[in-house]
Tab-separated table of C-alpha atoms in Angstrom:
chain	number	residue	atom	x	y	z
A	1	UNK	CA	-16.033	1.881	-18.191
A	2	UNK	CA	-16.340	5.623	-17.727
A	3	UNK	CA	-15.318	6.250	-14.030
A	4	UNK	CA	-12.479	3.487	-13.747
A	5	UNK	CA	-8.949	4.849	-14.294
A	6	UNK	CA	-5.985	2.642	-15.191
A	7	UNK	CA	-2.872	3.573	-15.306
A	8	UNK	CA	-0.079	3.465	-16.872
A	9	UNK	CA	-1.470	2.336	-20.317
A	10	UNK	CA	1.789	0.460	-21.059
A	11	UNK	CA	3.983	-0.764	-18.049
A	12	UNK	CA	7.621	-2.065	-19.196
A	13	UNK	CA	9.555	-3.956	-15.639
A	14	UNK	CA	13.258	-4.715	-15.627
A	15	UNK	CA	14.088	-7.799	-13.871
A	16	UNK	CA	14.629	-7.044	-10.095
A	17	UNK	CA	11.996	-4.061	-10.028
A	18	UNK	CA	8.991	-3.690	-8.834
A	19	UNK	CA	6.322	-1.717	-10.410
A	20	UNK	CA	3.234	-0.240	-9.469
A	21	UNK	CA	-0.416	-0.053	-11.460
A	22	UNK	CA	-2.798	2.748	-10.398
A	23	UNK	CA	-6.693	2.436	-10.520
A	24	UNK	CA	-9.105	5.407	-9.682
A	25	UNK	CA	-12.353	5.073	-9.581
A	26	UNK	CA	-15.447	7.738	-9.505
A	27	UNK	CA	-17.963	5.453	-8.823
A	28	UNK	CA	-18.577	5.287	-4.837
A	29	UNK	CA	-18.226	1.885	-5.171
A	30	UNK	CA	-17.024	-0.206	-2.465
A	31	UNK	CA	-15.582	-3.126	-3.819
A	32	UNK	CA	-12.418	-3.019	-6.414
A	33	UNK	CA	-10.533	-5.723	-7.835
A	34	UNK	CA	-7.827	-6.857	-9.650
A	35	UNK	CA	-7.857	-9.491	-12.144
A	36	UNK	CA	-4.708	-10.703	-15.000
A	37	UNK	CA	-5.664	-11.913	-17.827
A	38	UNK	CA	-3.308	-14.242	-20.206
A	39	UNK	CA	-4.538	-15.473	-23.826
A	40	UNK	CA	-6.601	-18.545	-23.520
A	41	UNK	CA	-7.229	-18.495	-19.717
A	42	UNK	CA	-10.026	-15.981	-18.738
A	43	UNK	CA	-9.468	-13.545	-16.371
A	44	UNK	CA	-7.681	-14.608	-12.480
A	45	UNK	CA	-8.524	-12.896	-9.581
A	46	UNK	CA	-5.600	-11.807	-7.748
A	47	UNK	CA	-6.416	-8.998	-4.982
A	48	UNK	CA	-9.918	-7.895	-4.126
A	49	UNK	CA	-11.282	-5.456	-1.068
A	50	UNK	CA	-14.821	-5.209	-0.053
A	51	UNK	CA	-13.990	-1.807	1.858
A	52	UNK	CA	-11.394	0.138	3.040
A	53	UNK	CA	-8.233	-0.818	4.870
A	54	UNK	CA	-9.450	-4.694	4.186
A	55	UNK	CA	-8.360	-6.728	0.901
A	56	UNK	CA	-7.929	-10.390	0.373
A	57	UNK	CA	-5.910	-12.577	-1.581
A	58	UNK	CA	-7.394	-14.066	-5.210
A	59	UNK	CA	-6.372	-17.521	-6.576
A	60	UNK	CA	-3.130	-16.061	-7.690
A	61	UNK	CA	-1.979	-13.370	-5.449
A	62	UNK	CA	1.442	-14.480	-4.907
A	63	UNK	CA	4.307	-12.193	-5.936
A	64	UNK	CA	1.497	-9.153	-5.878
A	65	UNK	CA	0.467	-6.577	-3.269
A	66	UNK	CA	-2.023	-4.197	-2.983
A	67	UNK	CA	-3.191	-1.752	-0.728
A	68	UNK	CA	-7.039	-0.176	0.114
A	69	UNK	CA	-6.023	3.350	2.080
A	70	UNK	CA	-8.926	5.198	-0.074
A	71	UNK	CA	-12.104	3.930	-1.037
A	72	UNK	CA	-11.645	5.595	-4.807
A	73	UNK	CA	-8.169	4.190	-4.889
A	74	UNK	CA	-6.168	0.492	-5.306
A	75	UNK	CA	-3.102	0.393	-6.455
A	76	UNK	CA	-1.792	-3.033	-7.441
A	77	UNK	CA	2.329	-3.898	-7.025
A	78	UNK	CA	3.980	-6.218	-9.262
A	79	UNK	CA	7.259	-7.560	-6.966
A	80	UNK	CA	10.028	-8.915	-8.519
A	81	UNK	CA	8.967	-12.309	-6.913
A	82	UNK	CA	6.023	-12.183	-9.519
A	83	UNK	CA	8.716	-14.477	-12.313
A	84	UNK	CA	6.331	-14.389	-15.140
A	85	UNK	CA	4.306	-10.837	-15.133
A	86	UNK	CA	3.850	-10.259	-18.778
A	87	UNK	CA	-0.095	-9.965	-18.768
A	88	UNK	CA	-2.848	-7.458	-19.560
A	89	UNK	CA	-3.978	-6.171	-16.009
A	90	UNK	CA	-7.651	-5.041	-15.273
A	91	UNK	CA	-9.160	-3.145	-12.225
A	92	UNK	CA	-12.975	-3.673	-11.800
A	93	UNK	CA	-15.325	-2.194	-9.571
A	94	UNK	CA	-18.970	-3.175	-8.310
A	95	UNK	CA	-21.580	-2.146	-5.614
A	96	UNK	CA	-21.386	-5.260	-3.935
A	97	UNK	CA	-22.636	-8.956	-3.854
A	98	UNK	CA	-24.118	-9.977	-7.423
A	99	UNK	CA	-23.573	-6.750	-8.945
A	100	UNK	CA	-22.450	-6.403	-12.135
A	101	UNK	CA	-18.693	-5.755	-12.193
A	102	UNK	CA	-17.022	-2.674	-13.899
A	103	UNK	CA	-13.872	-2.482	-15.424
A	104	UNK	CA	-10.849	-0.479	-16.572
A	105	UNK	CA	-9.148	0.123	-19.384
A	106	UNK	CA	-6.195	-2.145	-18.347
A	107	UNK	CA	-2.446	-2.066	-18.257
A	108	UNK	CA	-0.643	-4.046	-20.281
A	109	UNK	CA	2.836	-5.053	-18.136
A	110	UNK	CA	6.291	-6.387	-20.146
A	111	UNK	CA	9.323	-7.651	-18.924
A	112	UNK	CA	12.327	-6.043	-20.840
B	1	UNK	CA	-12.144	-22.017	-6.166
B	2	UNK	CA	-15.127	-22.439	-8.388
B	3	UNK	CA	-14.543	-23.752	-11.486
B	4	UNK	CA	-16.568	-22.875	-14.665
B	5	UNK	CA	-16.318	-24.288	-17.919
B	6	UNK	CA	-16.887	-22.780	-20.895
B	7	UNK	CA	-17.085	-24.249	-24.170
B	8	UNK	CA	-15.922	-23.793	-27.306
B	9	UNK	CA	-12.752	-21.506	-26.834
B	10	UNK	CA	-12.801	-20.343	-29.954
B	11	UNK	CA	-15.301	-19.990	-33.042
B	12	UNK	CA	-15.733	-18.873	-36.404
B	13	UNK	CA	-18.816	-17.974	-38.414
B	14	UNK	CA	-19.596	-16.848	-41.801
B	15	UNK	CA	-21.202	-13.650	-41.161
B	16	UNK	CA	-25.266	-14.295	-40.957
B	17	UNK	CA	-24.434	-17.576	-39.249
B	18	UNK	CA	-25.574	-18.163	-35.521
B	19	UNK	CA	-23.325	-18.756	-32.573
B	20	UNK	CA	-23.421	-20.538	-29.436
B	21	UNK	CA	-21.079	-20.506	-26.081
B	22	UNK	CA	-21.853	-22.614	-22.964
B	23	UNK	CA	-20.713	-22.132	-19.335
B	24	UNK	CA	-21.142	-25.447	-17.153
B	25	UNK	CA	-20.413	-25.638	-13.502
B	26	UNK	CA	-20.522	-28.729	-10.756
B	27	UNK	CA	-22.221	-26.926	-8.625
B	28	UNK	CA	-25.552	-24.798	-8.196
B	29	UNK	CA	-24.864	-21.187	-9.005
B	30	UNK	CA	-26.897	-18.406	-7.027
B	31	UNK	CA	-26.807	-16.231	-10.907
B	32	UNK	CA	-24.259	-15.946	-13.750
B	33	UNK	CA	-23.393	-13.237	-15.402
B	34	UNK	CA	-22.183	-12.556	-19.307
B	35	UNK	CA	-19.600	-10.281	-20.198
B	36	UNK	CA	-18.169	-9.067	-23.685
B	37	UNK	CA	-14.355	-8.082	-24.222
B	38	UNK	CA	-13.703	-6.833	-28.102
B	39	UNK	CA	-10.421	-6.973	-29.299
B	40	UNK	CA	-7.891	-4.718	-27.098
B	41	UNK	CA	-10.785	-3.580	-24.952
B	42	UNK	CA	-12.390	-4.581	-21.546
B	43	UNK	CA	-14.774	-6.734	-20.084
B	44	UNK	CA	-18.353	-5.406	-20.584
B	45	UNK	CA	-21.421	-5.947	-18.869
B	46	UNK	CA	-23.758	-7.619	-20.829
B	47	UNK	CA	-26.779	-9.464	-18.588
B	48	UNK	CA	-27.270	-11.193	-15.148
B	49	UNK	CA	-29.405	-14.642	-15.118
B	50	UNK	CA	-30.882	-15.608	-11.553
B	51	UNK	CA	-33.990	-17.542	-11.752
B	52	UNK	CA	-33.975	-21.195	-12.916
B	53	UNK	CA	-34.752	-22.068	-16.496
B	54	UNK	CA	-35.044	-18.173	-17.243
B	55	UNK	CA	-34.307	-16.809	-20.579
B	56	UNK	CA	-33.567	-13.402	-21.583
B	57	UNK	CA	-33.155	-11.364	-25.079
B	58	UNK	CA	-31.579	-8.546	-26.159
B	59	UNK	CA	-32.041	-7.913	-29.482
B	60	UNK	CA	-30.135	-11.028	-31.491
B	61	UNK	CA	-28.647	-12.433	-28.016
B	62	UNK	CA	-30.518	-14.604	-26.376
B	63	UNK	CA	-29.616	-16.019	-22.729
B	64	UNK	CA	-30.616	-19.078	-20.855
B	65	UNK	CA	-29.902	-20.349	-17.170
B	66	UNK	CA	-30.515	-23.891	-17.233
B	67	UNK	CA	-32.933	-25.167	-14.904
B	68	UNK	CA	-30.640	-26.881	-12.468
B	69	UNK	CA	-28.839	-23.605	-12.035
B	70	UNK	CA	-25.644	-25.662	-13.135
B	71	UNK	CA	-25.361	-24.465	-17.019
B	72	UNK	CA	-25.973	-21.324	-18.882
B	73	UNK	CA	-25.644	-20.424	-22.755
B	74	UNK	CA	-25.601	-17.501	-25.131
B	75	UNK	CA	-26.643	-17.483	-28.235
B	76	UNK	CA	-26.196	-15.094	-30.873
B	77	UNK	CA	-28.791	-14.801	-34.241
B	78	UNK	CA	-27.453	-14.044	-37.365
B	79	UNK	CA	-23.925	-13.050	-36.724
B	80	UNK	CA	-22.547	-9.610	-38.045
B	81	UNK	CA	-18.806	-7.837	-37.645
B	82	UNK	CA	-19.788	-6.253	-34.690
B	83	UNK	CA	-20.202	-8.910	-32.935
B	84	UNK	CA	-16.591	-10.125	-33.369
B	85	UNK	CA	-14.539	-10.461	-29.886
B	86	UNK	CA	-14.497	-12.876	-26.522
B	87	UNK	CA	-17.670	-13.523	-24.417
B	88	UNK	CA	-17.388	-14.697	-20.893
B	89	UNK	CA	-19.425	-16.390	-18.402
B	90	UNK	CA	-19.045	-15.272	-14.724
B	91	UNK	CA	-20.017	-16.843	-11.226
B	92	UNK	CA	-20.137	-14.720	-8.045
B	93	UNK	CA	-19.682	-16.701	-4.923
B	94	UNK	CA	-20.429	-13.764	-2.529
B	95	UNK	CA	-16.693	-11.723	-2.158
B	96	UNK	CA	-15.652	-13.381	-5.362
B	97	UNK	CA	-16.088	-13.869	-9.433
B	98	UNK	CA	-15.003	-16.569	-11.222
B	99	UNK	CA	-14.748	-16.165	-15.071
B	100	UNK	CA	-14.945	-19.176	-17.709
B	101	UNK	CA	-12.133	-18.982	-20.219
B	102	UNK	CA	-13.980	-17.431	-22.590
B	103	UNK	CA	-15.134	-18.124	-26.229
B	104	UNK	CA	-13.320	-16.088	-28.866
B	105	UNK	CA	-15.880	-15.308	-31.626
B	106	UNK	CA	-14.667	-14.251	-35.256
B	107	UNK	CA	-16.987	-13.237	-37.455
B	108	UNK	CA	-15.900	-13.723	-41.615
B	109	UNK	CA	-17.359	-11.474	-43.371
């Protein structure tokens, strides 16, 4: 959606690294999140905050971090304790409770 | 966490054919939500069901909640190409959405 930025586009990650994906959003919203999505199985929540300086963990936030110093900004990190990270990454936004969600563009992360 | 089921996971239609996708969950849901990803894109917004039994249309989609808040379905009239990609239910539990696994929809033409 117009307003979420993703980025890279294309993330490679050599084993032992850890890498970073960027999301910027526009949209004054307050809540951002961070979802993976593998063929077959939907999208998982792994990182959300509902404001600033405050995030909580998804269903599958291990090997992952993530920080909320901005409101327009929430960076996800991929640690090397993350053993299978090839997935397509997406950063949504929304104005709160039962809003409709808003997404990125994604980043699609490989292990080389 | 909440589970939602969606059903089937994939489908293919002869373009003009209709379509059908169903979320069911145990539990009462406070709304659902449908979403539509095409091929290398994003999730998209599509429409937000909250009252029980309520049915909404946009143009050839047509969306139900059932009555016991527990199941929800899209259905699509007379399929064309550009309808072709992966629709997704989604539950909000208050901090937190939960997405069915989506139905893949390929449209021959």
């Amino acid at each position: 959606d117009g307003g979420i930025t993703q980025s890279p586009k294309y993330l490679f990650r050599k084993e032992g690294q850890n890498v970073t994906l960027s999301c910027e959003q526009n949209l004054n919203h307050d809540a951002m999140y961070w979802y993976r999505q593998d063929p077959g199985q939907g999208l998982r929540l792994i990182y959300y905050s509902q404001i600033v300086n405050d995030f909580q963990k998804g269903d599958i936030a291990e090997g992952y971090s993530v920080s909320r110093e901005k409101k327009e900004s929430f960076p996800l990190t991929v640690t090397s304790a993350q053993k299978n990270p090839t997935a397509f990454y997406l950063c949504a936004t929304d104005r709160g409770s039962n809003q409709p969600q808003h997404f990125g563009d994604g980043t699609r992360l490989s292990i080389l | 966490g909440q589970q939602v089921m969606q059903i089937p996971q994939y489908q293919h239609v002869q373009e003009g054919e209709d379509f059908t996708t169903y979320c069911n969950s145990s539990t009462t849901l406070s709304n659902i939500q449908w979403y539509k990803q095409r091929p290398g894109g994003h999730p998209v917004f599509l429409i937000q069901l909250v009252k029980s039994g309520e049915v909404k249309k946009q143009k050839r989609l047509t969306f139900q909640f059932g009555e016991a808040k527990k199941n929800s379905s899209l259905h699509i009239t007379a399929t064309q190409t550009t309808d072709v990609g992966t629709y997704f239910c989604a539950v909000n539990t208050g901090n937190q959405f939960y997405f069915g696994t989506g139905t893949s929809l390929t449209v021959i033409p």
